[in-house]
PDB file of C-alpha atoms in Angstrom:
ATOM      1  CA  MET A   1       0.000   0.000   0.000  1.00 71.00           C
ATOM      2  CA  PRO A   2       1.564   3.282  -1.052  1.00 81.00           C
ATOM      3  CA  LEU A   3       1.230   5.737   1.818  1.00 86.00           C
ATOM      4  CA  TYR A   4       1.731   9.453   1.296  1.00 89.00           C
ATOM      5  CA  LEU A   5       2.315  11.655   4.328  1.00 91.00           C
ATOM      6  CA  MET A   6       1.573  15.347   4.415  1.00 93.00           C
ATOM      7  CA  ARG A   7       1.872  17.855   7.194  1.00 93.00           C
ATOM      8  CA  HIS A   8      -0.996  20.282   7.716  1.00 96.00           C
ATOM      9  CA  GLY A   9      -0.838  23.849   6.419  1.00 95.00           C
ATOM     10  CA  GLU A  10       0.289  26.859   8.419  1.00 95.00           C
ATOM     11  CA  THR A  11      -1.594  28.193  11.447  1.00 97.00           C
ATOM     12  CA  ASP A  12      -1.173  31.502  13.249  1.00 97.00           C
ATOM     13  CA  TRP A  13       0.587  29.611  16.036  1.00 97.00           C
ATOM     14  CA  ASN A  14       3.074  28.130  13.526  1.00 94.00           C
ATOM     15  CA  LYS A  15       3.778  31.633  12.307  1.00 95.00           C
ATOM     16  CA  GLN A  16       4.278  32.875  15.887  1.00 95.00           C
ATOM     17  CA  GLY A  17       6.551  29.941  16.808  1.00 93.00           C
ATOM     18  CA  ARG A  18       4.099  28.559  19.383  1.00 96.00           C
ATOM     19  CA  ILE A  19       3.902  24.889  20.319  1.00 95.00           C
ATOM     20  CA  GLN A  20       0.459  23.607  19.301  1.00 96.00           C
ATOM     21  CA  GLY A  21       0.355  20.019  20.503  1.00 96.00           C
ATOM     22  CA  LYS A  22      -3.243  18.985  21.157  1.00 97.00           C
ATOM     23  CA  GLN A  23      -4.588  22.550  20.920  1.00 97.00           C
ATOM     24  CA  ASP A  24      -7.218  22.657  18.186  1.00 97.00           C
ATOM     25  CA  ILE A  25      -5.949  25.518  16.036  1.00 97.00           C
ATOM     26  CA  GLY A  26      -7.307  26.020  12.510  1.00 97.00           C
ATOM     27  CA  LEU A  27      -5.421  26.992   9.382  1.00 97.00           C
ATOM     28  CA  ASN A  28      -4.699  30.628   8.688  1.00 97.00           C
ATOM     29  CA  GLU A  29      -5.221  32.183   5.256  1.00 97.00           C
ATOM     30  CA  HIS A  30      -1.674  31.351   4.183  1.00 96.00           C
ATOM     31  CA  GLY A  31      -2.123  27.745   5.333  1.00 95.00           C
ATOM     32  CA  ILE A  32      -5.295  27.395   3.277  1.00 96.00           C
ATOM     33  CA  GLY A  33      -3.381  28.695   0.256  1.00 95.00           C
ATOM     34  CA  GLN A  34      -0.551  26.226   0.900  1.00 93.00           C
ATOM     35  CA  ILE A  35      -2.935  23.286   0.915  1.00 95.00           C
ATOM     36  CA  GLN A  36      -4.845  24.526  -2.131  1.00 94.00           C
ATOM     37  CA  GLU A  37      -1.531  24.716  -3.999  1.00 92.00           C
ATOM     38  CA  ALA A  38      -0.544  21.266  -2.758  1.00 91.00           C
ATOM     39  CA  SER A  39      -3.910  19.802  -3.807  1.00 93.00           C
ATOM     40  CA  ARG A  40      -3.513  21.163  -7.364  1.00 92.00           C
ATOM     41  CA  TRP A  41       0.029  19.794  -7.507  1.00 90.00           C
ATOM     42  CA  LEU A  42      -1.083  16.361  -6.280  1.00 90.00           C
ATOM     43  CA  ARG A  43      -4.078  16.157  -8.601  1.00 91.00           C
ATOM     44  CA  GLU A  44      -1.841  16.722 -11.621  1.00 90.00           C
ATOM     45  CA  ARG A  45       0.573  13.977 -10.582  1.00 87.00           C
ATOM     46  CA  MET A  46      -1.211  11.146  -8.827  1.00 88.00           C
ATOM     47  CA  ASN A  47      -4.435   9.453  -7.856  1.00 91.00           C
ATOM     48  CA  VAL A  48      -5.436   9.293  -4.220  1.00 92.00           C
ATOM     49  CA  HIS A  49      -7.964   6.647  -3.186  1.00 93.00           C
ATOM     50  CA  ALA A  50      -8.317   7.373   0.529  1.00 93.00           C
ATOM     51  CA  VAL A  51      -7.598  10.356   2.776  1.00 96.00           C
ATOM     52  CA  ILE A  52      -6.999   9.896   6.502  1.00 96.00           C
ATOM     53  CA  SER A  53      -6.550  12.746   8.962  1.00 98.00           C
ATOM     54  CA  SER A  54      -5.786  13.607  12.527  1.00 98.00           C
ATOM     55  CA  PRO A  55      -8.913  14.954  14.231  1.00 98.00           C
ATOM     56  CA  LEU A  56      -7.230  18.276  15.012  1.00 98.00           C
ATOM     57  CA  ARG A  57      -8.681  21.107  12.963  1.00 98.00           C
ATOM     58  CA  ARG A  58      -5.464  22.179  11.231  1.00 98.00           C
ATOM     59  CA  ALA A  59      -4.952  18.665   9.845  1.00 98.00           C
ATOM     60  CA  TYR A  60      -8.641  17.988   9.164  1.00 98.00           C
ATOM     61  CA  GLU A  61      -9.103  21.281   7.282  1.00 98.00           C
ATOM     62  CA  SER A  62      -6.014  20.450   5.216  1.00 97.00           C
ATOM     63  CA  ALA A  63      -7.267  16.910   4.535  1.00 98.00           C
ATOM     64  CA  HIS A  64     -10.727  18.168   3.571  1.00 98.00           C
ATOM     65  CA  ILE A  65      -9.266  20.554   0.970  1.00 97.00           C
ATOM     66  CA  LEU A  66      -7.069  17.772  -0.445  1.00 96.00           C
ATOM     67  CA  ALA A  67      -9.857  15.161  -0.456  1.00 97.00           C
ATOM     68  CA  SER A  68     -12.282  17.503  -2.210  1.00 97.00           C
ATOM     69  CA  VAL A  69     -10.179  17.589  -5.396  1.00 96.00           C
ATOM     70  CA  TYR A  70     -10.592  13.794  -5.615  1.00 96.00           C
ATOM     71  CA  GLY A  71     -14.252  13.736  -4.599  1.00 96.00           C
ATOM     72  CA  LEU A  72     -13.356  11.785  -1.454  1.00 96.00           C
ATOM     73  CA  SER A  73     -14.405  12.055   2.157  1.00 96.00           C
ATOM     74  CA  VAL A  74     -11.921  12.214   5.017  1.00 97.00           C
ATOM     75  CA  LYS A  75     -11.567   9.383   7.512  1.00 96.00           C
ATOM     76  CA  VAL A  76     -10.505  10.694  10.930  1.00 97.00           C
ATOM     77  CA  ASP A  77      -8.200   8.597  13.109  1.00 97.00           C
ATOM     78  CA  SER A  78      -7.197   9.965  16.519  1.00 97.00           C
ATOM     79  CA  ARG A  79      -4.075   7.782  16.586  1.00 97.00           C
ATOM     80  CA  PHE A  80      -2.560  10.279  14.153  1.00 97.00           C
ATOM     81  CA  SER A  81      -3.272  13.282  16.384  1.00 98.00           C
ATOM     82  CA  GLU A  82      -0.338  15.490  17.351  1.00 97.00           C
ATOM     83  CA  ARG A  83       1.751  14.692  20.392  1.00 95.00           C
ATOM     84  CA  CYS A  84       0.591  16.285  23.640  1.00 96.00           C
ATOM     85  CA  PHE A  85       3.089  18.900  24.792  1.00 95.00           C
ATOM     86  CA  GLY A  86       1.322  19.559  28.114  1.00 95.00           C
ATOM     87  CA  GLU A  87       2.361  22.787  29.847  1.00 95.00           C
ATOM     88  CA  LEU A  88       4.452  23.791  26.826  1.00 96.00           C
ATOM     89  CA  GLU A  89       1.441  24.172  24.530  1.00 97.00           C
ATOM     90  CA  GLY A  90       0.720  27.749  23.526  1.00 97.00           C
ATOM     91  CA  LYS A  91       4.166  28.937  24.529  1.00 97.00           C
ATOM     92  CA  THR A  92       6.792  30.169  22.090  1.00 96.00           C
ATOM     93  CA  LEU A  93      10.021  28.267  21.605  1.00 92.00           C
ATOM     94  CA  GLU A  94      11.864  31.288  23.002  1.00 93.00           C
ATOM     95  CA  LYS A  95       9.832  31.175  26.228  1.00 95.00           C
ATOM     96  CA  ILE A  96      10.260  27.400  26.517  1.00 94.00           C
ATOM     97  CA  ARG A  97      14.027  27.776  26.216  1.00 92.00           C
ATOM     98  CA  TYR A  98      14.119  30.559  28.806  1.00 94.00           C
ATOM     99  CA  VAL A  99      11.537  29.371  31.371  1.00 93.00           C
ATOM    100  CA  PHE A 100      11.798  25.581  31.082  1.00 91.00           C
ATOM    101  CA  GLN A 101      15.449  25.370  29.939  1.00 90.00           C
ATOM    102  CA  ILE A 102      14.401  23.080  27.057  1.00 89.00           C
ATOM    103  CA  ALA A 103      16.157  23.679  23.743  1.00 86.00           C
ATOM    104  CA  ASN A 104      13.827  21.544  21.623  1.00 85.00           C
ATOM    105  CA  PRO A 105      10.519  20.137  22.938  1.00 87.00           C
ATOM    106  CA  GLU A 106      10.562  17.459  20.217  1.00 83.00           C
ATOM    107  CA  LEU A 107      13.571  15.899  21.960  1.00 80.00           C
ATOM    108  CA  ILE A 108      11.749  15.337  25.264  1.00 83.00           C
ATOM    109  CA  HIS A 109      11.461  11.573  25.670  1.00 80.00           C
ATOM    110  CA  SER A 110      10.070  11.208  29.203  1.00 79.00           C
ATOM    111  CA  PRO A 111       6.701  12.602  30.332  1.00 83.00           C
ATOM    112  CA  ILE A 112       7.793  15.830  32.050  1.00 90.00           C
ATOM    113  CA  TYR A 113       5.580  18.944  32.175  1.00 94.00           C
ATOM    114  CA  GLY A 114       2.719  16.792  30.898  1.00 94.00           C
ATOM    115  CA  VAL A 115       4.467  16.038  27.587  1.00 94.00           C
ATOM    116  CA  GLU A 116       3.412  12.718  26.062  1.00 93.00           C
ATOM    117  CA  ALA A 117       6.198  10.133  26.291  1.00 88.00           C
ATOM    118  CA  VAL A 118       7.747   9.253  22.938  1.00 85.00           C
ATOM    119  CA  GLU A 119       7.078   5.533  23.483  1.00 84.00           C
ATOM    120  CA  SER A 120       3.374   6.206  24.020  1.00 90.00           C
ATOM    121  CA  MET A 121       3.194   8.249  20.826  1.00 90.00           C
ATOM    122  CA  GLN A 122       5.103   5.582  18.885  1.00 88.00           C
ATOM    123  CA  ARG A 123       2.751   2.834  20.105  1.00 89.00           C
ATOM    124  CA  ARG A 124      -0.438   4.638  19.065  1.00 92.00           C
ATOM    125  CA  VAL A 125       0.970   5.696  15.689  1.00 91.00           C
ATOM    126  CA  CYS A 126       2.266   2.182  14.921  1.00 86.00           C
ATOM    127  CA  GLU A 127      -1.129   0.765  15.895  1.00 89.00           C
ATOM    128  CA  GLY A 128      -2.769   3.208  13.497  1.00 91.00           C
ATOM    129  CA  ILE A 129      -0.405   2.308  10.653  1.00 87.00           C
ATOM    130  CA  CYS A 130      -0.853  -1.426  11.235  1.00 83.00           C
ATOM    131  CA  ASN A 131      -4.630  -1.030  11.118  1.00 85.00           C
ATOM    132  CA  LEU A 132      -4.907   1.136   8.017  1.00 84.00           C
ATOM    133  CA  GLU A 133      -7.653  -0.174   5.805  1.00 76.00           C
ATOM    134  CA  ALA A 134      -7.023   0.237   2.106  1.00 71.00           C
ATOM    135  CA  PRO A 135      -7.161  -2.190  -0.805  1.00 67.00           C
ATOM    136  CA  ALA A 136      -3.774  -3.364  -2.041  1.00 73.00           C
ATOM    137  CA  GLY A 137      -2.128  -0.974  -4.446  1.00 75.00           C
ATOM    138  CA  ARG A 138      -4.425   1.930  -3.527  1.00 85.00           C
ATOM    139  CA  ASN A 139      -2.817   5.276  -2.699  1.00 88.00           C
ATOM    140  CA  VAL A 140      -3.536   6.529   0.806  1.00 91.00           C
ATOM    141  CA  LEU A 141      -2.864  10.122   1.857  1.00 93.00           C
ATOM    142  CA  LEU A 142      -2.384  10.697   5.588  1.00 95.00           C
ATOM    143  CA  VAL A 143      -2.610  14.339   6.646  1.00 97.00           C
ATOM    144  CA  THR A 144      -1.091  14.772  10.072  1.00 96.00           C
ATOM    145  CA  HIS A 145       1.545  16.597  12.126  1.00 95.00           C
ATOM    146  CA  GLY A 146       5.327  16.901  12.112  1.00 89.00           C
ATOM    147  CA  SER A 147       5.857  14.713  15.192  1.00 89.00           C
ATOM    148  CA  ILE A 148       3.710  11.954  13.742  1.00 92.00           C
ATOM    149  CA  ILE A 149       5.481  12.048  10.382  1.00 89.00           C
ATOM    150  CA  ARG A 150       8.828  11.729  12.165  1.00 84.00           C
ATOM    151  CA  VAL A 151       7.539   8.711  14.109  1.00 84.00           C
ATOM    152  CA  ILE A 152       6.243   7.010  10.965  1.00 83.00           C
ATOM    153  CA  THR A 153       9.386   7.574   8.957  1.00 80.00           C
ATOM    154  CA  GLY A 154      11.466   6.415  11.905  1.00 74.00           C
ATOM    155  CA  GLN A 155       9.417   3.194  12.149  1.00 48.00           C
ATOM    156  CA  ALA A 156       9.329   2.477   8.424  1.00 43.00           C
ATOM    157  CA  GLU A 157      11.948   1.596   5.893  1.00 39.00           C
ATOM    158  CA  ILE A 158      11.904   3.621   2.691  1.00 37.00           C
ATOM    159  CA  VAL A 159      11.551   0.992  -0.009  1.00 33.00           C
ATOM    160  CA  GLU A 160      10.659   2.765  -3.257  1.00 35.00           C
ATOM    161  CA  ASN A 161      11.360   6.263  -4.497  1.00 41.00           C
ATOM    162  CA  GLY A 162      12.087   7.638  -1.040  1.00 42.00           C
ATOM    163  CA  THR A 163      11.683  11.213  -2.133  1.00 40.00           C
ATOM    164  CA  VAL A 164      10.710  14.281  -0.186  1.00 38.00           C
ATOM    165  CA  ILE A 165       9.043  16.873  -2.372  1.00 35.00           C
ATOM    166  CA  GLU A 166       8.891  20.476  -1.153  1.00 34.00           C
ATOM    167  CA  PHE A 167       6.054  22.588  -2.519  1.00 31.00           C
ATOM    168  CA  THR A 168       6.966  26.190  -3.240  1.00 31.00           C
ATOM    169  CA  ASP A 169       6.204  28.586  -0.393  1.00 31.00           C
ATOM    170  CA  THR A 170       4.746  25.896   1.865  1.00 32.00           C
ATOM    171  CA  LEU A 171       6.872  26.335   4.984  1.00 30.00           C
ATOM    172  CA  LYS A 172       7.664  22.788   6.035  1.00 37.00           C
ATOM    173  CA  ASN A 173       4.744  21.188   4.171  1.00 42.00           C
ATOM    174  CA  ARG A 174       6.189  17.973   2.851  1.00 44.00           C
ATOM    175  CA  LEU A 175       4.818  15.078   0.900  1.00 50.00           C
ATOM    176  CA  ILE A 176       6.685  11.908   1.670  1.00 51.00           C
ATOM    177  CA  ASP A 177       6.154   8.955  -0.645  1.00 48.00           C
ATOM    178  CA  PHE A 178       7.152   5.506   0.474  1.00 46.00           C
ATOM    179  CA  SER A 179       5.879   1.971   0.695  1.00 44.00           C
ATOM    180  CA  LEU A 180       5.654   0.573   4.180  1.00 44.00           C
ATOM    181  CA  ASN A 181       7.886  -2.192   5.425  1.00 40.00           C
ATOM    182  CA  LEU A 182       7.253  -1.811   9.156  1.00 37.00           C
ATOM    183  CA  LYS A 183       9.891  -2.793  11.679  1.00 35.00           C
ATOM    184  CA  LEU A 184       7.629  -3.590  14.629  1.00 30.00           C
TER     185      LEU A 184
END
């Protein structure tokens, strides 16, 4: 099953450098434009047969825009929701560095300050991947968050055309194309 991973479009909190985590922030105008551009690009290059999304608004809004160009509905799966960053959510990276003495919240592995443990996140994401329902050979697009994409690509081996394609002016929006060979 070819699985394509895409990060949601920009939010105001992305622009401000705030940690979003489980906060349900929607796309800003620029983010909507990013995803509209990405959907046109995808439509010209590939067929998508199923779209799966995190339940958080920024991912769901992105998935809905992408699915609409294929006439598809979006299946929501909470296992692909962003990592919980606890007390760090809503704070800027600058404040986190100064107040909490944490250089990069993504590198927190143990559950301090209410941050979800990496192992917990890995378990739920791997469970979600292992239970994806799609007919063989059908292209599945998963619209999710940066932390989740890093977990999936860390748990999977890139087998075919392991390419990362950057869309112009999309600020970290990436489409990652690979076939899964899970190392569970």
